[in-house]
Amino acid sequence: MAAIKTQALTKRYQELVAVDALDLTVETGELFALLGVNGAGKTTTVKMLSCLTRPDSGNAWLDGKSIVTEPAEVKALIGVSPQETAVAPNLSVRENLALMCGVHGLNKELTAQKIAELTKRFALSAILGKKASKLSGGWQRRLSIAMALVSEPKILFLDEPTLGLDVLARSELWDTVRALKGKTTVVLTTHYMEEAEALSDRVGIMKDGRLLFVGTPAEIKEKAGKERFEDAFVAIVKGETK
Amino acid sequence: MKLLTFSGRTAKEILRDPLNLAFGLGFPVILLLLLSAIQANIPVSLFEIANLTPGITVFGLSFMTLFSASLIAKDRESALLQRLYTTPLTALDFILGYILPILPIALAQCVICYLVAIILGLEVTVTIVFAVLFILPVALFYISLGLLCGSVMGVKQVGGICGALLTNLSAWLSGIWFDLELVGGAFQTVANLLPFVHAVELERAVLDGRFSDIGVHLAWVLGYAAVTTAIAVLFFLRQMKRQ
């Protein structure tokens, strides 16, 4: 069964069609990147798939559960790391993780286990007692992703996870995302071409709410007849393909 | 469990902000000390400790509006709420999780004011306990107002509207600092149609043991608390849907 399957998924904001009849399939364990310029519809797609926004028409099934008729079941399957850093600023790193454990209904014992596991996995031990507001942007993003993984989601949405980070912090976060490959289905939205190329199994290119092309980074370059991934992306978005 | 976790987080966010402690707990105490000092030099019946303390406990609650509105507005702007909306927390968990933890903070503020008032000469009677308990519906009104403001305003607007405007309205229209009858006319009429003066008079009546005077003021306060809470819930749900 596909991890995500959308069928004519559509969202309008008054006259603007933000996502236009999106048909997309993401396989289980895949790292799928949604790539596009500003306003392409990437974030709106993620918001609909994570039940934050209801589609105007169409539907999507996550692990077979409908986002329209079974949002509670879908929410139990997913983890979301939003575009902006979404941490509780006056809580420590440990308390932020405990907050997510608590809202997912984990008891004390499981919470302690989960915090220990995520601390090790994300190398958080040195900053566990530090207030989230005192962390650098890179550490806040790392914490944000760790918080999204508390519920052991089958599907993880990362919306622009490295936006505004320096090169080193971005590289470290890439390692973190790579480590999720195969275990969790990851849907990543990004502006950064090199990020999509380096991390993704497949990439979907969006423009004006429509999906222009889906394929592996190599297939995208081949389709556009370009050697560089960025050139291929520009060619596809401009409609200058072979 | 989920509600408890979210409520705990609300309390921690508020109590760990030093500005909140300074304004929420420190400012009402400073006002009590300052006005009692003035009263000692130039006696004014309005500033007698038994008259002043109920007013200060009500005025202090305007900071609860600021706390709750600021927290919700910040959560909305930082996308933390967006993240939490994708968890199994229900709308009721969010609403109660923002309101309930601020009630004990409001009670603590009230208790501290009365303890300081006792040091300043307020006679210790059982009515002080009743006055602390009767602060709860007043606190609910102020906290719900915060939920409402935080649901419709941004962080900067909250600072202006709740931080400046509401605290001033709460002060001028409550009869704490001056007798509303001295102004009279439309000002007094408007003040009597708003909950602030009734909240203060409710607290004064309870502390004074004038139990026959409680009913009418309590009705105004409960009415405003119920209506404000209902509107706040509607606006919170609306912004939740918009997310």
GROMACS .gro file of C-alpha atoms in nm:
model
  485
    1MET     CA    1   0.000   0.000   0.000
    2ALA     CA    2   0.126   0.350  -0.084
    3ALA     CA    3   0.206   0.569   0.218
    4ILE     CA    4   0.033   0.865   0.054
    5LYS     CA    5  -0.209   0.873  -0.235
    6THR     CA    6  -0.388   1.189  -0.343
    7GLN     CA    7  -0.671   1.210  -0.592
    8ALA     CA    8  -0.758   1.544  -0.754
    9LEU     CA    9  -0.666   1.719  -0.430
   10THR     CA   10  -0.764   2.085  -0.463
   11LYS     CA   11  -0.748   2.393  -0.242
   12ARG     CA   12  -0.868   2.740  -0.335
   13TYR     CA   13  -0.825   3.069  -0.150
   14GLN     CA   14  -1.099   3.284  -0.305
   15GLU     CA   15  -0.992   3.327  -0.671
   16LEU     CA   16  -0.650   3.168  -0.622
   17VAL     CA   17  -0.617   2.795  -0.683
   18ALA     CA   18  -0.335   2.707  -0.442
   19VAL     CA   19  -0.336   2.335  -0.522
   20ASP     CA   20  -0.499   2.223  -0.845
   21ALA     CA   21  -0.623   1.863  -0.877
   22LEU     CA   22  -0.307   1.706  -0.738
   23ASP     CA   23  -0.258   1.337  -0.813
   24LEU     CA   24   0.040   1.201  -0.629
   25THR     CA   25   0.163   0.873  -0.485
   26VAL     CA   26   0.442   0.841  -0.229
   27GLU     CA   27   0.565   0.492  -0.150
   28THR     CA   28   0.625   0.363   0.202
   29GLY     CA   29   0.975   0.441   0.334
   30GLU     CA   30   1.041   0.687   0.051
   31LEU     CA   31   1.194   1.031   0.099
   32PHE     CA   32   0.991   1.248  -0.133
   33ALA     CA   33   1.068   1.615  -0.196
   34LEU     CA   34   0.818   1.871  -0.314
   35LEU     CA   35   1.006   2.137  -0.498
   36GLY     CA   36   0.878   2.466  -0.635
   37VAL     CA   37   0.912   2.843  -0.633
   38ASN     CA   38   0.716   3.059  -0.386
   39GLY     CA   39   0.341   3.009  -0.415
   40ALA     CA   40   0.379   2.678  -0.597
   41GLY     CA   41   0.147   2.507  -0.347
   42LYS     CA   42   0.398   2.298  -0.151
   43THR     CA   43   0.303   2.420   0.197
   44THR     CA   44  -0.070   2.408   0.120
   45THR     CA   45  -0.028   2.048   0.006
   46VAL     CA   46   0.149   1.959   0.332
   47LYS     CA   47  -0.118   2.142   0.533
   48MET     CA   48  -0.394   1.942   0.365
   49LEU     CA   49  -0.209   1.612   0.407
   50SER     CA   50  -0.150   1.685   0.775
   51CYS     CA   51  -0.519   1.776   0.830
   52LEU     CA   52  -0.446   2.142   0.908
   53THR     CA   53  -0.649   2.258   0.608
   54ARG     CA   54  -0.948   2.085   0.452
   55PRO     CA   55  -0.935   2.039   0.077
   56ASP     CA   56  -1.210   2.206  -0.125
   57SER     CA   57  -1.236   1.896  -0.340
   58GLY     CA   58  -1.055   1.568  -0.395
   59ASN     CA   59  -0.913   1.347  -0.126
   60ALA     CA   60  -0.593   1.195   0.004
   61TRP     CA   61  -0.527   0.871   0.186
   62LEU     CA   62  -0.238   0.828   0.427
   63ASP     CA   63  -0.172   0.462   0.497
   64GLY     CA   64  -0.525   0.406   0.369
   65LYS     CA   65  -0.689   0.667   0.596
   66SER     CA   66  -0.876   0.957   0.440
   67ILE     CA   67  -0.779   1.311   0.539
   68VAL     CA   68  -1.142   1.414   0.481
   69THR     CA   69  -1.334   1.146   0.669
   70GLU     CA   70  -1.070   1.008   0.910
   71PRO     CA   71  -0.857   1.306   1.024
   72ALA     CA   72  -0.811   1.171   1.379
   73GLU     CA   73  -0.670   0.844   1.242
   74VAL     CA   74  -0.446   1.036   1.003
   75LYS     CA   75  -0.317   1.255   1.289
   76ALA     CA   76  -0.217   0.942   1.477
   77LEU     CA   77   0.000   0.837   1.181
   78ILE     CA   78   0.189   1.156   1.111
   79GLY     CA   79   0.452   1.389   1.252
   80VAL     CA   80   0.489   1.747   1.135
   81SER     CA   81   0.777   1.989   1.158
   82PRO     CA   82   0.631   2.319   1.034
   83GLN     CA   83   0.813   2.581   0.828
   84GLU     CA   84   0.861   2.816   1.121
   85THR     CA   85   1.038   2.685   1.429
   86ALA     CA   86   0.759   2.540   1.639
   87VAL     CA   87   0.902   2.492   1.987
   88ALA     CA   88   0.784   2.617   2.326
   89PRO     CA   89   1.041   2.892   2.396
   90ASN     CA   90   1.038   2.897   2.777
   91LEU     CA   91   1.054   2.520   2.808
   92SER     CA   92   1.381   2.330   2.809
   93VAL     CA   93   1.468   2.083   2.535
   94ARG     CA   94   1.371   1.796   2.767
   95GLU     CA   95   1.039   1.965   2.852
   96ASN     CA   96   0.963   2.025   2.485
   97LEU     CA   97   1.010   1.655   2.415
   98ALA     CA   98   0.803   1.568   2.724
   99LEU     CA   99   0.528   1.804   2.604
  100MET     CA  100   0.499   1.614   2.278
  101CYS     CA  101   0.506   1.280   2.463
  102GLY     CA  102   0.226   1.402   2.692
  103VAL     CA  103   0.000   1.531   2.415
  104HIS     CA  104   0.038   1.195   2.243
  105GLY     CA  105  -0.073   1.023   2.564
  106LEU     CA  106   0.257   0.855   2.658
  107ASN     CA  107   0.288   0.765   3.028
  108LYS     CA  108   0.584   0.867   3.249
  109GLU     CA  109   0.785   0.554   3.178
  110LEU     CA  110   0.741   0.571   2.802
  111THR     CA  111   0.813   0.944   2.809
  112ALA     CA  112   1.146   0.886   2.984
  113GLN     CA  113   1.232   0.611   2.734
  114LYS     CA  114   1.136   0.825   2.437
  115ILE     CA  115   1.334   1.126   2.560
  116ALA     CA  116   1.642   0.907   2.614
  117GLU     CA  117   1.606   0.756   2.267
  118LEU     CA  118   1.561   1.089   2.087
  119THR     CA  119   1.840   1.250   2.290
  120LYS     CA  120   2.079   0.983   2.167
  121ARG     CA  121   1.951   0.986   1.810
  122PHE     CA  122   1.970   1.365   1.773
  123ALA     CA  123   2.275   1.418   1.998
  124LEU     CA  124   2.080   1.646   2.231
  125SER     CA  125   2.238   1.547   2.563
  126ALA     CA  126   2.450   1.863   2.598
  127ILE     CA  127   2.145   2.090   2.557
  128LEU     CA  128   1.872   1.890   2.730
  129GLY     CA  129   1.835   2.138   3.017
  130LYS     CA  130   1.868   2.448   2.800
  131LYS     CA  131   1.566   2.668   2.723
  132ALA     CA  132   1.455   2.631   2.360
  133SER     CA  133   1.462   3.009   2.315
  134LYS     CA  134   1.837   3.008   2.391
  135LEU     CA  135   1.923   2.756   2.118
  136SER     CA  136   2.069   2.848   1.779
  137GLY     CA  137   1.849   2.818   1.470
  138GLY     CA  138   2.010   2.487   1.376
  139TRP     CA  139   1.951   2.330   1.717
  140GLN     CA  140   1.594   2.459   1.725
  141ARG     CA  141   1.527   2.291   1.388
  142ARG     CA  142   1.686   1.970   1.512
  143LEU     CA  143   1.470   1.982   1.824
  144SER     CA  144   1.167   2.056   1.607
  145ILE     CA  145   1.228   1.739   1.401
  146ALA     CA  146   1.291   1.534   1.717
  147MET     CA  147   0.956   1.660   1.853
  148ALA     CA  148   0.784   1.549   1.532
  149LEU     CA  149   0.925   1.198   1.580
  150VAL     CA  150   0.800   1.151   1.938
  151SER     CA  151   0.489   0.968   1.824
  152GLU     CA  152   0.693   0.733   1.601
  153PRO     CA  153   0.505   0.856   1.295
  154LYS     CA  154   0.476   0.641   0.987
  155ILE     CA  155   0.481   0.957   0.779
  156LEU     CA  156   0.684   1.268   0.856
  157PHE     CA  157   0.630   1.608   0.697
  158LEU     CA  158   0.926   1.845   0.699
  159ASP     CA  159   0.829   2.188   0.569
  160GLU     CA  160   1.140   2.382   0.464
  161PRO     CA  161   1.349   2.222   0.741
  162THR     CA  162   1.673   2.406   0.662
  163LEU     CA  163   1.535   2.750   0.578
  164GLY     CA  164   1.762   3.021   0.715
  165LEU     CA  165   2.031   2.783   0.843
  166ASP     CA  166   2.402   2.824   0.777
  167VAL     CA  167   2.592   2.570   0.567
  168LEU     CA  168   2.719   2.367   0.861
  169ALA     CA  169   2.383   2.349   1.038
  170ARG     CA  170   2.219   2.251   0.710
  171SER     CA  171   2.470   1.973   0.650
  172GLU     CA  172   2.413   1.837   1.002
  173LEU     CA  173   2.039   1.844   0.951
  174TRP     CA  174   2.076   1.661   0.621
  175ASP     CA  175   2.252   1.379   0.807
  176THR     CA  176   1.960   1.370   1.049
  177VAL     CA  177   1.708   1.347   0.766
  178ARG     CA  178   1.912   1.083   0.580
  179ALA     CA  179   1.910   0.869   0.894
  180LEU     CA  180   1.529   0.853   0.871
  181LYS     CA  181   1.533   0.705   0.522
  182GLY     CA  182   1.373   0.365   0.488
  183LYS     CA  183   1.226   0.368   0.842
  184THR     CA  184   0.984   0.656   0.798
  185THR     CA  185   0.814   0.795   0.491
  186VAL     CA  186   0.934   1.154   0.467
  187VAL     CA  187   0.776   1.433   0.266
  188LEU     CA  188   1.007   1.729   0.245
  189THR     CA  189   0.932   2.068   0.097
  190THR     CA  190   1.226   2.285   0.005
  191HIS     CA  191   1.348   2.575  -0.202
  192TYR     CA  192   1.700   2.438  -0.210
  193MET     CA  193   1.781   2.236  -0.524
  194GLU     CA  194   2.092   2.077  -0.377
  195GLU     CA  195   1.888   1.966  -0.075
  196ALA     CA  196   1.625   1.795  -0.289
  197GLU     CA  197   1.892   1.631  -0.504
  198ALA     CA  198   2.105   1.514  -0.213
  199LEU     CA  199   1.830   1.375   0.005
  200SER     CA  200   1.539   1.259  -0.206
  201ASP     CA  201   1.450   0.928  -0.362
  202ARG     CA  202   1.203   1.113  -0.584
  203VAL     CA  203   1.115   1.477  -0.642
  204GLY     CA  204   0.784   1.633  -0.740
  205ILE     CA  205   0.811   1.974  -0.908
  206MET     CA  206   0.515   2.204  -0.848
  207LYS     CA  207   0.416   2.531  -1.013
  208ASP     CA  208   0.095   2.730  -0.966
  209GLY     CA  209  -0.060   2.449  -0.765
  210ARG     CA  210   0.006   2.185  -1.032
  211LEU     CA  211   0.247   1.896  -1.031
  212LEU     CA  212   0.464   1.940  -1.342
  213PHE     CA  213   0.684   1.634  -1.314
  214VAL     CA  214   0.769   1.354  -1.073
  215GLY     CA  215   1.085   1.148  -1.088
  216THR     CA  216   1.422   1.072  -0.940
  217PRO     CA  217   1.678   1.354  -0.956
  218ALA     CA  218   1.846   1.166  -1.245
  219GLU     CA  219   1.517   1.135  -1.432
  220ILE     CA  220   1.451   1.507  -1.387
  221LYS     CA  221   1.791   1.595  -1.535
  222GLU     CA  222   1.732   1.354  -1.820
  223LYS     CA  223   1.384   1.492  -1.886
  224ALA     CA  224   1.521   1.847  -1.905
  225GLY     CA  225   1.838   1.746  -2.091
  226LYS     CA  226   2.053   1.928  -1.837
  227GLU     CA  227   2.355   1.818  -1.640
  228ARG     CA  228   2.286   2.029  -1.334
  229PHE     CA  229   1.978   1.961  -1.123
  230GLU     CA  230   1.909   2.333  -1.075
  231ASP     CA  231   1.916   2.394  -1.453
  232ALA     CA  232   1.681   2.100  -1.500
  233PHE     CA  233   1.440   2.241  -1.241
  234VAL     CA  234   1.438   2.583  -1.410
  235ALA     CA  235   1.385   2.427  -1.752
  236ILE     CA  236   1.090   2.221  -1.629
  237VAL     CA  237   0.929   2.514  -1.446
  238LYS     CA  238   0.972   2.734  -1.757
  239GLY     CA  239   0.838   2.459  -1.982
  240GLU     CA  240   1.166   2.434  -2.172
  241THR     CA  241   1.197   2.057  -2.175
  242LYS     CA  242   1.270   1.823  -2.461
  243MET     CA  243  -0.319   1.331   3.064
  244LYS     CA  244  -0.305   1.527   2.736
  245LEU     CA  245  -0.488   1.823   2.893
  246LEU     CA  246  -0.265   1.807   3.200
  247THR     CA  247   0.049   1.817   2.987
  248PHE     CA  248  -0.075   2.111   2.783
  249SER     CA  249  -0.193   2.297   3.095
  250GLY     CA  250   0.147   2.242   3.260
  251ARG     CA  251   0.315   2.392   2.961
  252THR     CA  252   0.086   2.700   2.974
  253ALA     CA  253   0.169   2.758   3.341
  254LYS     CA  254   0.544   2.715   3.283
  255GLU     CA  255   0.549   2.956   2.989
  256ILE     CA  256   0.375   3.224   3.195
  257LEU     CA  257   0.558   3.177   3.524
  258ARG     CA  258   0.903   3.161   3.363
  259ASP     CA  259   0.870   3.504   3.206
  260PRO     CA  260   1.024   3.751   3.454
  261LEU     CA  261   0.816   4.037   3.312
  262ASN     CA  262   0.500   3.843   3.390
  263LEU     CA  263   0.610   3.795   3.751
  264ALA     CA  264   0.708   4.161   3.782
  265PHE     CA  265   0.378   4.291   3.646
  266GLY     CA  266   0.143   4.017   3.759
  267LEU     CA  267   0.259   3.983   4.116
  268GLY     CA  268   0.488   4.280   4.177
  269PHE     CA  269   0.284   4.567   4.034
  270PRO     CA  270  -0.036   4.515   4.238
  271VAL     CA  271   0.174   4.486   4.555
  272ILE     CA  272   0.361   4.808   4.472
  273LEU     CA  273   0.028   4.983   4.413
  274LEU     CA  274  -0.099   4.864   4.749
  275LEU     CA  275   0.214   4.989   4.925
  276LEU     CA  276   0.217   5.321   4.740
  277LEU     CA  277  -0.149   5.405   4.786
  278SER     CA  278  -0.139   5.300   5.150
  279ALA     CA  279   0.154   5.538   5.198
  280ILE     CA  280  -0.049   5.817   5.038
  281GLN     CA  281  -0.345   5.726   5.257
  282ALA     CA  282  -0.123   5.747   5.566
  283ASN     CA  283  -0.030   6.107   5.480
  284ILE     CA  284  -0.351   6.232   5.320
  285PRO     CA  285  -0.645   6.020   5.437
  286VAL     CA  286  -0.888   5.935   5.155
  287SER     CA  287  -1.165   5.688   5.234
  288LEU     CA  288  -1.128   5.525   4.891
  289PHE     CA  289  -0.768   5.430   4.973
  290GLU     CA  290  -0.844   5.279   5.314
  291ILE     CA  291  -0.699   4.932   5.305
  292ALA     CA  292  -1.038   4.755   5.326
  293ASN     CA  293  -1.161   4.955   5.026
  294LEU     CA  294  -0.838   4.952   4.831
  295THR     CA  295  -0.744   4.582   4.848
  296PRO     CA  296  -1.052   4.443   4.666
  297GLY     CA  297  -0.995   4.697   4.389
  298ILE     CA  298  -0.628   4.610   4.354
  299THR     CA  299  -0.703   4.236   4.340
  300VAL     CA  300  -0.945   4.301   4.052
  301PHE     CA  301  -0.710   4.543   3.875
  302GLY     CA  302  -0.428   4.287   3.899
  303LEU     CA  303  -0.638   4.046   3.697
  304SER     CA  304  -0.607   4.265   3.388
  305PHE     CA  305  -0.254   4.126   3.367
  306MET     CA  306  -0.402   3.775   3.340
  307THR     CA  307  -0.569   3.891   3.018
  308LEU     CA  308  -0.231   4.012   2.896
  309PHE     CA  309  -0.060   3.683   2.992
  310SER     CA  310  -0.313   3.459   2.823
  311ALA     CA  311  -0.351   3.677   2.511
  312SER     CA  312   0.027   3.711   2.468
  313LEU     CA  313   0.087   3.339   2.504
  314ILE     CA  314  -0.181   3.241   2.252
  315ALA     CA  315  -0.075   3.510   2.002
  316LYS     CA  316   0.290   3.399   2.033
  317ASP     CA  317   0.193   3.033   1.990
  318ARG     CA  318  -0.002   3.120   1.677
  319GLU     CA  319   0.281   3.327   1.530
  320SER     CA  320   0.553   3.073   1.613
  321ALA     CA  321   0.362   2.783   1.449
  322LEU     CA  322   0.368   2.588   1.776
  323LEU     CA  323  -0.011   2.575   1.765
  324GLN     CA  324   0.006   2.452   1.406
  325ARG     CA  325   0.225   2.165   1.523
  326LEU     CA  326  -0.004   2.087   1.816
  327TYR     CA  327  -0.311   2.091   1.588
  328THR     CA  328  -0.163   1.786   1.414
  329THR     CA  329  -0.157   1.593   1.744
  330PRO     CA  330  -0.447   1.414   1.916
  331LEU     CA  331  -0.524   1.724   2.130
  332THR     CA  332  -0.888   1.825   2.089
  333ALA     CA  333  -1.035   2.176   2.068
  334LEU     CA  334  -1.157   2.138   2.428
  335ASP     CA  335  -0.804   2.042   2.541
  336PHE     CA  336  -0.669   2.361   2.389
  337ILE     CA  337  -0.936   2.590   2.537
  338LEU     CA  338  -0.920   2.441   2.887
  339GLY     CA  339  -0.542   2.413   2.861
  340TYR     CA  340  -0.515   2.787   2.811
  341ILE     CA  341  -0.778   2.888   3.070
  342LEU     CA  342  -0.747   2.650   3.367
  343PRO     CA  343  -0.375   2.693   3.455
  344ILE     CA  344  -0.414   3.071   3.478
  345LEU     CA  345  -0.689   3.044   3.740
  346PRO     CA  346  -0.450   2.930   4.019
  347ILE     CA  347  -0.205   3.203   3.915
  348ALA     CA  348  -0.489   3.457   3.953
  349LEU     CA  349  -0.577   3.307   4.293
  350ALA     CA  350  -0.213   3.327   4.403
  351GLN     CA  351  -0.199   3.693   4.296
  352CYS     CA  352  -0.512   3.763   4.501
  353VAL     CA  353  -0.378   3.579   4.807
  354ILE     CA  354  -0.050   3.773   4.790
  355CYS     CA  355  -0.240   4.103   4.772
  356TYR     CA  356  -0.444   4.011   5.082
  357LEU     CA  357  -0.132   3.897   5.271
  358VAL     CA  358   0.034   4.232   5.198
  359ALA     CA  359  -0.290   4.410   5.296
  360ILE     CA  360  -0.293   4.224   5.629
  361ILE     CA  361   0.063   4.341   5.692
  362LEU     CA  362  -0.057   4.693   5.609
  363GLY     CA  363  -0.335   4.669   5.866
  364LEU     CA  364  -0.630   4.490   5.706
  365GLU     CA  365  -0.831   4.318   5.977
  366VAL     CA  366  -0.808   3.937   5.951
  367THR     CA  367  -1.159   3.796   5.905
  368VAL     CA  368  -1.311   3.492   5.738
  369THR     CA  369  -1.447   3.719   5.464
  370ILE     CA  370  -1.094   3.741   5.321
  371VAL     CA  371  -1.124   3.371   5.233
  372PHE     CA  372  -1.460   3.438   5.066
  373ALA     CA  373  -1.313   3.735   4.879
  374VAL     CA  374  -1.034   3.513   4.744
  375LEU     CA  375  -1.290   3.254   4.628
  376PHE     CA  376  -1.519   3.514   4.471
  377ILE     CA  377  -1.225   3.633   4.260
  378LEU     CA  378  -1.263   3.315   4.051
  379PRO     CA  379  -1.554   3.430   3.828
  380VAL     CA  380  -1.382   3.765   3.784
  381ALA     CA  381  -1.060   3.586   3.689
  382LEU     CA  382  -1.251   3.369   3.442
  383PHE     CA  383  -1.380   3.684   3.271
  384TYR     CA  384  -1.032   3.834   3.241
  385ILE     CA  385  -0.867   3.508   3.126
  386SER     CA  386  -1.139   3.444   2.866
  387LEU     CA  387  -1.091   3.796   2.740
  388GLY     CA  388  -0.726   3.700   2.691
  389LEU     CA  389  -0.827   3.388   2.498
  390LEU     CA  390  -1.046   3.605   2.277
  391CYS     CA  391  -0.777   3.870   2.216
  392GLY     CA  392  -0.505   3.609   2.157
  393SER     CA  393  -0.728   3.434   1.901
  394VAL     CA  394  -0.787   3.743   1.688
  395MET     CA  395  -0.479   3.965   1.742
  396GLY     CA  396  -0.108   3.943   1.677
  397VAL     CA  397   0.159   3.977   1.947
  398LYS     CA  398   0.207   4.353   1.888
  399GLN     CA  399  -0.168   4.425   1.894
  400VAL     CA  400  -0.205   4.225   2.214
  401GLY     CA  401   0.063   4.440   2.375
  402GLY     CA  402  -0.123   4.758   2.280
  403ILE     CA  403  -0.482   4.651   2.337
  404CYS     CA  404  -0.444   4.431   2.645
  405GLY     CA  405  -0.128   4.585   2.787
  406ALA     CA  406  -0.226   4.950   2.759
  407LEU     CA  407  -0.595   4.992   2.675
  408LEU     CA  408  -0.749   4.720   2.891
  409THR     CA  409  -0.541   4.796   3.200
  410ASN     CA  410  -0.644   5.162   3.170
  411LEU     CA  411  -1.010   5.082   3.110
  412SER     CA  412  -1.000   4.838   3.396
  413ALA     CA  413  -0.859   5.112   3.617
  414TRP     CA  414  -1.075   5.411   3.513
  415LEU     CA  415  -1.409   5.234   3.485
  416SER     CA  416  -1.387   5.034   3.805
  417GLY     CA  417  -1.412   5.293   4.079
  418ILE     CA  418  -1.079   5.185   4.229
  419TRP     CA  419  -0.896   5.516   4.195
  420PHE     CA  420  -1.186   5.761   4.211
  421ASP     CA  421  -1.553   5.752   4.295
  422LEU     CA  422  -1.751   5.716   3.972
  423GLU     CA  423  -2.028   5.933   4.118
  424LEU     CA  424  -1.785   6.225   4.119
  425VAL     CA  425  -1.775   6.206   3.737
  426GLY     CA  426  -2.137   6.097   3.693
  427GLY     CA  427  -2.328   6.132   3.363
  428ALA     CA  428  -2.249   5.914   3.062
  429PHE     CA  429  -1.915   5.806   3.212
  430GLN     CA  430  -2.084   5.653   3.513
  431THR     CA  431  -2.359   5.499   3.297
  432VAL     CA  432  -2.103   5.334   3.069
  433ALA     CA  433  -1.899   5.218   3.368
  434ASN     CA  434  -2.208   5.059   3.521
  435LEU     CA  435  -2.278   4.872   3.198
  436LEU     CA  436  -1.930   4.718   3.201
  437PRO     CA  437  -1.812   4.446   3.438
  438PHE     CA  438  -1.512   4.623   3.598
  439VAL     CA  439  -1.698   4.827   3.858
  440HIS     CA  440  -1.924   4.533   3.942
  441ALA     CA  441  -1.621   4.310   3.996
  442VAL     CA  442  -1.472   4.562   4.238
  443GLU     CA  443  -1.804   4.620   4.419
  444LEU     CA  444  -1.855   4.242   4.442
  445GLU     CA  445  -1.517   4.201   4.610
  446ARG     CA  446  -1.579   4.498   4.840
  447ALA     CA  447  -1.920   4.360   4.944
  448VAL     CA  448  -1.777   4.014   5.014
  449LEU     CA  449  -1.484   4.146   5.215
  450ASP     CA  450  -1.715   4.379   5.405
  451GLY     CA  451  -1.962   4.097   5.478
  452ARG     CA  452  -2.247   4.283   5.303
  453PHE     CA  453  -2.385   3.960   5.157
  454SER     CA  454  -2.715   4.113   5.043
  455ASP     CA  455  -2.519   4.336   4.801
  456ILE     CA  456  -2.337   4.044   4.639
  457GLY     CA  457  -2.615   3.911   4.413
  458VAL     CA  458  -2.649   4.194   4.166
  459HIS     CA  459  -2.275   4.243   4.117
  460LEU     CA  460  -2.216   3.868   4.094
  461ALA     CA  461  -2.484   3.844   3.825
  462TRP     CA  462  -2.307   4.111   3.616
  463VAL     CA  463  -1.970   3.940   3.658
  464LEU     CA  464  -2.104   3.590   3.583
  465GLY     CA  465  -2.295   3.722   3.282
  466TYR     CA  466  -1.987   3.890   3.137
  467ALA     CA  467  -1.772   3.585   3.218
  468ALA     CA  468  -2.017   3.350   3.043
  469VAL     CA  469  -2.061   3.570   2.734
  470THR     CA  470  -1.687   3.645   2.704
  471THR     CA  471  -1.598   3.277   2.743
  472ALA     CA  472  -1.854   3.176   2.478
  473ILE     CA  473  -1.728   3.439   2.230
  474ALA     CA  474  -1.366   3.349   2.307
  475VAL     CA  475  -1.434   2.980   2.238
  476LEU     CA  476  -1.603   3.069   1.907
  477PHE     CA  477  -1.313   3.287   1.795
  478PHE     CA  478  -1.055   3.034   1.910
  479LEU     CA  479  -1.230   2.760   1.711
  480ARG     CA  480  -1.250   2.991   1.410
  481GLN     CA  481  -0.877   3.061   1.410
  482MET     CA  482  -0.814   2.689   1.469
  483LYS     CA  483  -1.015   2.611   1.156
  484ARG     CA  484  -0.829   2.878   0.961
  485GLN     CA  485  -0.494   2.724   1.052
   0.00000   0.00000   0.00000
